[in-house]
Coordinates of N, CA and C in Angstrom, one line a residue:
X29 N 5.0 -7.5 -2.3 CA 4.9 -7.0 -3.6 C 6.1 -7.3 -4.4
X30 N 6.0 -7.1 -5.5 CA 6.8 -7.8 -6.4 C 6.9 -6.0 -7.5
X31 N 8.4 -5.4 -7.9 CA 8.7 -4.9 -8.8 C 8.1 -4.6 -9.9
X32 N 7.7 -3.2 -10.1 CA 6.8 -3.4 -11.4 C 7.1 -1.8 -12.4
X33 N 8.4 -1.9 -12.4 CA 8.9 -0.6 -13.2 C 9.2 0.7 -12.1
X34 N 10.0 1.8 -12.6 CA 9.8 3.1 -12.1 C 9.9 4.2 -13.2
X35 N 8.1 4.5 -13.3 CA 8.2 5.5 -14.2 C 8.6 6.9 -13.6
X36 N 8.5 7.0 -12.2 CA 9.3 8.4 -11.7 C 10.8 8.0 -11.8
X37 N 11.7 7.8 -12.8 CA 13.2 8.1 -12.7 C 13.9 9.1 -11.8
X38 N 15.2 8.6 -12.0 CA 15.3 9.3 -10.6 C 16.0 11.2 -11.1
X39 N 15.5 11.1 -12.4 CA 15.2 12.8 -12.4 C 14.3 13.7 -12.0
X40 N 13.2 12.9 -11.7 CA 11.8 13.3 -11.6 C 11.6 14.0 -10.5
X41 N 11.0 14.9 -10.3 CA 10.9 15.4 -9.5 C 9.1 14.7 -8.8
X42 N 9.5 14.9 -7.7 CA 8.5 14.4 -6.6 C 8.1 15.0 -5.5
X43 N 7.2 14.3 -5.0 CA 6.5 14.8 -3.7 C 5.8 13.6 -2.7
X44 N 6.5 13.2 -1.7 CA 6.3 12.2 -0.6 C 4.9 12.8 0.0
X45 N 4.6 11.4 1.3 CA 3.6 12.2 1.9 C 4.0 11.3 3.2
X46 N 3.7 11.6 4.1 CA 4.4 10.9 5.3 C 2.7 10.4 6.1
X47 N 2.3 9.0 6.5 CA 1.4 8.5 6.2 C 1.3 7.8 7.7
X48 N 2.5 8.2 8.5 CA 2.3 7.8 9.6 C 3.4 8.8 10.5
X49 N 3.2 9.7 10.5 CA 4.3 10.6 11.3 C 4.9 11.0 12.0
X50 N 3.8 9.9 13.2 CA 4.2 9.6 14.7 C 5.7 8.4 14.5
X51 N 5.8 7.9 13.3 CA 7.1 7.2 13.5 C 8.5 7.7 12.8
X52 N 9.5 7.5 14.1 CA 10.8 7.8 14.3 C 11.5 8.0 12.8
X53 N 10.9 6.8 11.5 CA 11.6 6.6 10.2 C 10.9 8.0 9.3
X54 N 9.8 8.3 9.6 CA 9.4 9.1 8.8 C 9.8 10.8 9.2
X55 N 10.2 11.1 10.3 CA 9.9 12.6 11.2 C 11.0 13.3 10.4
X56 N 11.9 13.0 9.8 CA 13.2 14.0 9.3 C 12.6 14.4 7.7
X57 N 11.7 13.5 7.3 CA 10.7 14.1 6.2 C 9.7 15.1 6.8
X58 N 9.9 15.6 7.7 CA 8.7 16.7 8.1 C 8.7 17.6 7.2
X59 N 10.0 18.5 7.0 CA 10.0 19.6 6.3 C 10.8 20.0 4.7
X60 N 10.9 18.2 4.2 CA 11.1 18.4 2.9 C 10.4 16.8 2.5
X61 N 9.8 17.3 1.4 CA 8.4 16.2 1.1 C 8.6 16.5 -1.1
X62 N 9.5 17.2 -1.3 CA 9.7 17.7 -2.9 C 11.0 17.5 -3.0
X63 N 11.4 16.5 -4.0 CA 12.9 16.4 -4.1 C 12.7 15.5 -5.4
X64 N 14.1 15.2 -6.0 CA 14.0 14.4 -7.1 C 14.9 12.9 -7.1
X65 N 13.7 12.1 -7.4 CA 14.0 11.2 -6.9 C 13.7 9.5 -7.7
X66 N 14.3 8.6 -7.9 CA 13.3 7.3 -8.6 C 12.6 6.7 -7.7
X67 N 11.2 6.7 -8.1 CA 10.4 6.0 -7.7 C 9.9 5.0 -7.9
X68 N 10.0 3.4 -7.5 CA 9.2 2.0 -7.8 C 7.9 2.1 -7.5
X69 N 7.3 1.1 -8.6 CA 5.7 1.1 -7.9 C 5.9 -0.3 -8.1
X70 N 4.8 -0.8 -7.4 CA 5.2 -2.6 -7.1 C 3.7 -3.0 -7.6
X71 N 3.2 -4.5 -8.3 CA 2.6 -5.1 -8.3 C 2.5 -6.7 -7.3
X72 N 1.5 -6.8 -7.4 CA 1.1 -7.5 -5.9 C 1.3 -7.3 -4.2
X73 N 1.4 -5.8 -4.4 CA 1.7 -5.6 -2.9 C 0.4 -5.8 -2.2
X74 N 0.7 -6.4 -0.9 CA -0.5 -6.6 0.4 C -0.2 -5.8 1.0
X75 N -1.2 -4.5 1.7 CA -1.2 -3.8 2.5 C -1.2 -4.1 3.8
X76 N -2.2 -5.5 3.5 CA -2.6 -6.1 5.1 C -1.7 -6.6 6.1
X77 N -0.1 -7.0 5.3 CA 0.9 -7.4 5.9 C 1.8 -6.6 6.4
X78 N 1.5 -5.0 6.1 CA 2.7 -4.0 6.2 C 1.9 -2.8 6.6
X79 N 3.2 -1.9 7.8 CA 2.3 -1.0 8.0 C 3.3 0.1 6.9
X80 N 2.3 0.8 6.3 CA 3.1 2.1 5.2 C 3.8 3.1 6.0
X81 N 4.6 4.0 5.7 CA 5.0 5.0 6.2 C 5.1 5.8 5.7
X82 N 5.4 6.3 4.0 CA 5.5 6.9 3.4 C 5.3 6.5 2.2
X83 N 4.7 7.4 0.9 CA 4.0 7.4 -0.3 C 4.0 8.3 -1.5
X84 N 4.1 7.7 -2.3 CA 4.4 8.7 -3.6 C 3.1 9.6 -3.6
X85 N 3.0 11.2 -3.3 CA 1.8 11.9 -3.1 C 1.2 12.4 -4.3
X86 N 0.0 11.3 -5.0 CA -0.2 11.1 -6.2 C -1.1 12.5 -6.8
X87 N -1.5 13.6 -5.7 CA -2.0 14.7 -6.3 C -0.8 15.7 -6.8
X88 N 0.1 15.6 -5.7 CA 1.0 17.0 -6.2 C 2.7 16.5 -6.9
X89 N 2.4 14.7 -7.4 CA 3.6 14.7 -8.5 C 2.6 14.8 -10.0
X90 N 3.9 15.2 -10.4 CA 3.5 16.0 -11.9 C 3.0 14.3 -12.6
X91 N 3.4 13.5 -12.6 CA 3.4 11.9 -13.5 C 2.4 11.5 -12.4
X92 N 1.3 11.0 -13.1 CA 0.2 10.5 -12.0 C -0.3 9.2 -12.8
X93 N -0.2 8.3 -12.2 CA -0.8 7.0 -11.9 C -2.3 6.4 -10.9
X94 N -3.1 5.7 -11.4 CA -4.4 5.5 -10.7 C -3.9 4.0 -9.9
X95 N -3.2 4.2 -8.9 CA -2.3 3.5 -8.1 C -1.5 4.0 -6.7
X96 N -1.9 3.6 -5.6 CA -1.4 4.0 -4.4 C 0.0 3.4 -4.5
X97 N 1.3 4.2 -4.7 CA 2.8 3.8 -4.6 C 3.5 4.2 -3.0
X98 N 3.5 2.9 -2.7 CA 3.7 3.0 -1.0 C 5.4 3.4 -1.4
X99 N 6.3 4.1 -0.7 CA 7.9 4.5 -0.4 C 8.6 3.7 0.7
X100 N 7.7 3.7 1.8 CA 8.6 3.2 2.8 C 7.5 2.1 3.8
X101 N 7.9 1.1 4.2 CA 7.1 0.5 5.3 C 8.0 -0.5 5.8
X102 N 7.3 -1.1 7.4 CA 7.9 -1.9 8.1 C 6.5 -2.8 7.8
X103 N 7.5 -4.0 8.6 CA 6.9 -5.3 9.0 C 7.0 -6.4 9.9
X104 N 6.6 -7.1 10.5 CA 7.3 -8.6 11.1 C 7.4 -9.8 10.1
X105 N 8.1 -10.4 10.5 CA 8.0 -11.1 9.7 C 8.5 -12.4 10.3
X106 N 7.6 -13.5 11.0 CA 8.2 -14.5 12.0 C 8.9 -13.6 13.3
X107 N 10.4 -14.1 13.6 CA 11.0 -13.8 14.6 C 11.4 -12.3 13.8
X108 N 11.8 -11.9 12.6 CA 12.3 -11.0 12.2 C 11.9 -9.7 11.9
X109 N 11.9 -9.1 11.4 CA 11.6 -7.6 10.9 C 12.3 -6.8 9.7
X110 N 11.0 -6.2 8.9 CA 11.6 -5.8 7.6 C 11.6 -4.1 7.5
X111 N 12.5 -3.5 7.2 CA 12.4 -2.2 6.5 C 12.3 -2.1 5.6
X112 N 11.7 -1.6 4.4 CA 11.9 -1.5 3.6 C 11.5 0.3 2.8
X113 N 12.3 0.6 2.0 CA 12.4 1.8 1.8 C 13.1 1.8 0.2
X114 N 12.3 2.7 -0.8 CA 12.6 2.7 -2.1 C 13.6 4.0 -2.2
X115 N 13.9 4.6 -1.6 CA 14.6 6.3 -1.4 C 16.3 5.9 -1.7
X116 N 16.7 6.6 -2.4 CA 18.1 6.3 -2.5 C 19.0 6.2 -3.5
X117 N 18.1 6.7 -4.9 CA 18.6 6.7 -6.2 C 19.4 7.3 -6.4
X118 N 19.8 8.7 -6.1 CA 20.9 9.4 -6.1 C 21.6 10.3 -5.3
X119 N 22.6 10.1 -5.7 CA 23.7 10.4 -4.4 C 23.5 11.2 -3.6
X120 N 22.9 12.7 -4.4 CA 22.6 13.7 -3.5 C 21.6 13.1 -2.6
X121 N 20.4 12.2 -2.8 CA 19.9 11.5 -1.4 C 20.8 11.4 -0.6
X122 N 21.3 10.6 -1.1 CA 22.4 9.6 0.3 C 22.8 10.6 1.6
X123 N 23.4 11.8 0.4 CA 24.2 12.6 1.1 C 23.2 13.6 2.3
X124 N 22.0 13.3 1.4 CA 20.8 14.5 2.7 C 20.8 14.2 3.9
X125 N 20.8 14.9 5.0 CA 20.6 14.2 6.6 C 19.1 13.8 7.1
X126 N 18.2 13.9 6.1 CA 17.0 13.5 5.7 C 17.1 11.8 5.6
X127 N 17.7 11.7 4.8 CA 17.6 10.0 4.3 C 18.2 9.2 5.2
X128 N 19.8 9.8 5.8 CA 20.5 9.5 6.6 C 19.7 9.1 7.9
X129 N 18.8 9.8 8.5 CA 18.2 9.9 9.5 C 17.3 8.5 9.4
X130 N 16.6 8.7 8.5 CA 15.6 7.9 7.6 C 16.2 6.2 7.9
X131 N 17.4 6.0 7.1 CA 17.9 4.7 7.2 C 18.3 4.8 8.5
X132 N 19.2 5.2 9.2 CA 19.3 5.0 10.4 C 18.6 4.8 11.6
X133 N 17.2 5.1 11.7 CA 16.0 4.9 12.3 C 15.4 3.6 11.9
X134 N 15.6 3.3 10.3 CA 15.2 1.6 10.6 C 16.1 1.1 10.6
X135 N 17.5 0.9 10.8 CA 18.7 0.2 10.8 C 18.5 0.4 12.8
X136 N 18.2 1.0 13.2 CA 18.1 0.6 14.7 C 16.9 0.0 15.3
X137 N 15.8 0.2 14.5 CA 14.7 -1.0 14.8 C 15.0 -2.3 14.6
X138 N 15.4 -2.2 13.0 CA 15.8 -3.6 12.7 C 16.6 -4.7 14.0
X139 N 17.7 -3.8 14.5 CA 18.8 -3.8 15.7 C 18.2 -4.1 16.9
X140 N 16.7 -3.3 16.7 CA 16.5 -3.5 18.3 C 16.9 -2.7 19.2
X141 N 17.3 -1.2 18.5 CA 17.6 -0.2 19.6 C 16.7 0.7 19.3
X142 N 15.8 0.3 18.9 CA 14.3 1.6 19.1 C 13.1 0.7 18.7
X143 N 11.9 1.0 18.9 CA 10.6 1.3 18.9 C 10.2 1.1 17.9
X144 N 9.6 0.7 16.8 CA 8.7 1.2 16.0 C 7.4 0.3 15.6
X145 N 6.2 0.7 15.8 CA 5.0 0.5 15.9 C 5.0 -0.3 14.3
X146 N 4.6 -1.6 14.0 CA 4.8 -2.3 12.7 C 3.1 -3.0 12.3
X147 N 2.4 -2.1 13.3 CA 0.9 -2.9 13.2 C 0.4 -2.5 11.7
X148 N -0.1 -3.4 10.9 CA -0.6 -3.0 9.3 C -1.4 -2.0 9.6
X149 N -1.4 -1.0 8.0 CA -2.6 -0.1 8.3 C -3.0 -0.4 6.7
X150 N -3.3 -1.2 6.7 CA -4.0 -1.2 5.1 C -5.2 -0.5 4.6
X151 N -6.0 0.6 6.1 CA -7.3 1.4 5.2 C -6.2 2.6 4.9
X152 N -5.4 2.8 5.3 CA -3.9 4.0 4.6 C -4.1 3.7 3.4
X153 N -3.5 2.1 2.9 CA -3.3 1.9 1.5 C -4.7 2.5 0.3
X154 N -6.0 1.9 1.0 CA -6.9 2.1 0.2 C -7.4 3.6 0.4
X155 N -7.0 4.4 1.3 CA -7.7 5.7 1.2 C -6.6 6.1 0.2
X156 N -5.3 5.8 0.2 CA -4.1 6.4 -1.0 C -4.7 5.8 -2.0
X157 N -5.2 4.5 -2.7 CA -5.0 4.4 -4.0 C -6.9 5.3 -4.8
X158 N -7.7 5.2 -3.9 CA -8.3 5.9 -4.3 C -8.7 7.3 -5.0
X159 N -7.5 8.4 -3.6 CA -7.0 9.6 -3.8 C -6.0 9.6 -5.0
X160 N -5.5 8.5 -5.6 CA -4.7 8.4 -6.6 C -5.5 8.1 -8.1
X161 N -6.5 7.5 -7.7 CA -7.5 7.6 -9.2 C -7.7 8.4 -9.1
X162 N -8.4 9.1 -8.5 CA -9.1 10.3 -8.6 C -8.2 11.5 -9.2
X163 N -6.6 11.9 -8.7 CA -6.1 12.5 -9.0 C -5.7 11.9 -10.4
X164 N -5.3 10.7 -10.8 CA -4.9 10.2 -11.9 C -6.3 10.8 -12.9
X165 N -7.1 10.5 -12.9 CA -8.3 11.1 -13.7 C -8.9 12.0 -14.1
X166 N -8.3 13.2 -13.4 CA -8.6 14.8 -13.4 C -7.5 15.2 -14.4
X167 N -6.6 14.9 -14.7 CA -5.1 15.1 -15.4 C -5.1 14.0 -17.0
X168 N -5.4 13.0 -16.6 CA -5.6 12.4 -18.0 C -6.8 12.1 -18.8
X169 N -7.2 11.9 -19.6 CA -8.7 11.9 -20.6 C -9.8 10.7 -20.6
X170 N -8.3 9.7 -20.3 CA -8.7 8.4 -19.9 C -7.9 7.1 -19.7
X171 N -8.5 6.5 -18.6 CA -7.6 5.2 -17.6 C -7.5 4.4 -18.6
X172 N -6.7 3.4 -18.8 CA -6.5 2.0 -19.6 C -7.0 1.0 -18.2
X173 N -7.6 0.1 -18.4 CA -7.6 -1.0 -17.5 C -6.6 -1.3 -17.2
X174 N -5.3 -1.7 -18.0 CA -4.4 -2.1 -18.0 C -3.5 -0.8 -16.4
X175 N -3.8 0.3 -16.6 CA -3.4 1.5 -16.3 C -4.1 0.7 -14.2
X176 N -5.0 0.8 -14.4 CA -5.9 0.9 -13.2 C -4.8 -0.8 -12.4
X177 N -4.7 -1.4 -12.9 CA -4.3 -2.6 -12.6 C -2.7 -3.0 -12.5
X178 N -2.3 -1.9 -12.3 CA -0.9 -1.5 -12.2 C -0.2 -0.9 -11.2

């Protein structure tokens, strides 16, 4: 995927959803899932190449988009391996033992001192972006194409 704005700034208050829980990157979000934070949403992302981990939880943020906004996922990639993770906008992040945890967990995958399961789950992506119309739809009067395609 490719960059496509962040209309959650990182004043916004939010709400993650952890999408695969069984893994090491996501477990220190167990018990804080509401914080404020910037969020990216990407255009042309492939699900099929990445497994998600974590997601912008498009019922219970206040700003809602008809679009599944993945947060965190891994990948292979040839001989290598990708982390990738949008979390981090401001400082008070950094400083959380939440995030710390978070980066640290894929900074030792990446390394090769842990585990982590990188098989795609791309019916995640589509059961999130549906749950994300639907929520997007109940809140606003009416989608733009443009909106849906975003």
């Amino acid at each position: 995927g490719a960059f496509d704005g962040h209309p959650w700034d990182a004043n916004t208050t939010v709400t993650i959803e952890l999408l695969d829980d069984a893994n090491p990157a996501v477990k220190a979000y167990a018990n804080k899932k509401t914080f404020k934070e910037e969020i990216y949403q990407h255009k042309n992302f492939r699900p099929e190449t990445v497994r998600v981990l974590m997601g912008l939880d498009m019922e219970r943020t206040e700003l809602k988009r008809p679009r599944f906004v993945p947060i965190a996922w891994v990948k292979k990639y040839g001989e290598g391996k990708v982390f990738y993770t949008s979390l981090g906008h401001r400082e008070d992040t950094w400083q959380s033992p939440e995030f710390q945890e978070h980066l640290s967990v894929g900074l030792d995958w990446l390394l090769g001192r842990t585990e982590m399961d990188a098989t795609p789950n791309p019916d995640v992506s589509a059961r999130k972006a549906e749950e994300a119309q639907r929520a997007a739809a109940t809140t606003r009067p009416a989608n733009s194409a443009a909106d849906a395609t975003k």
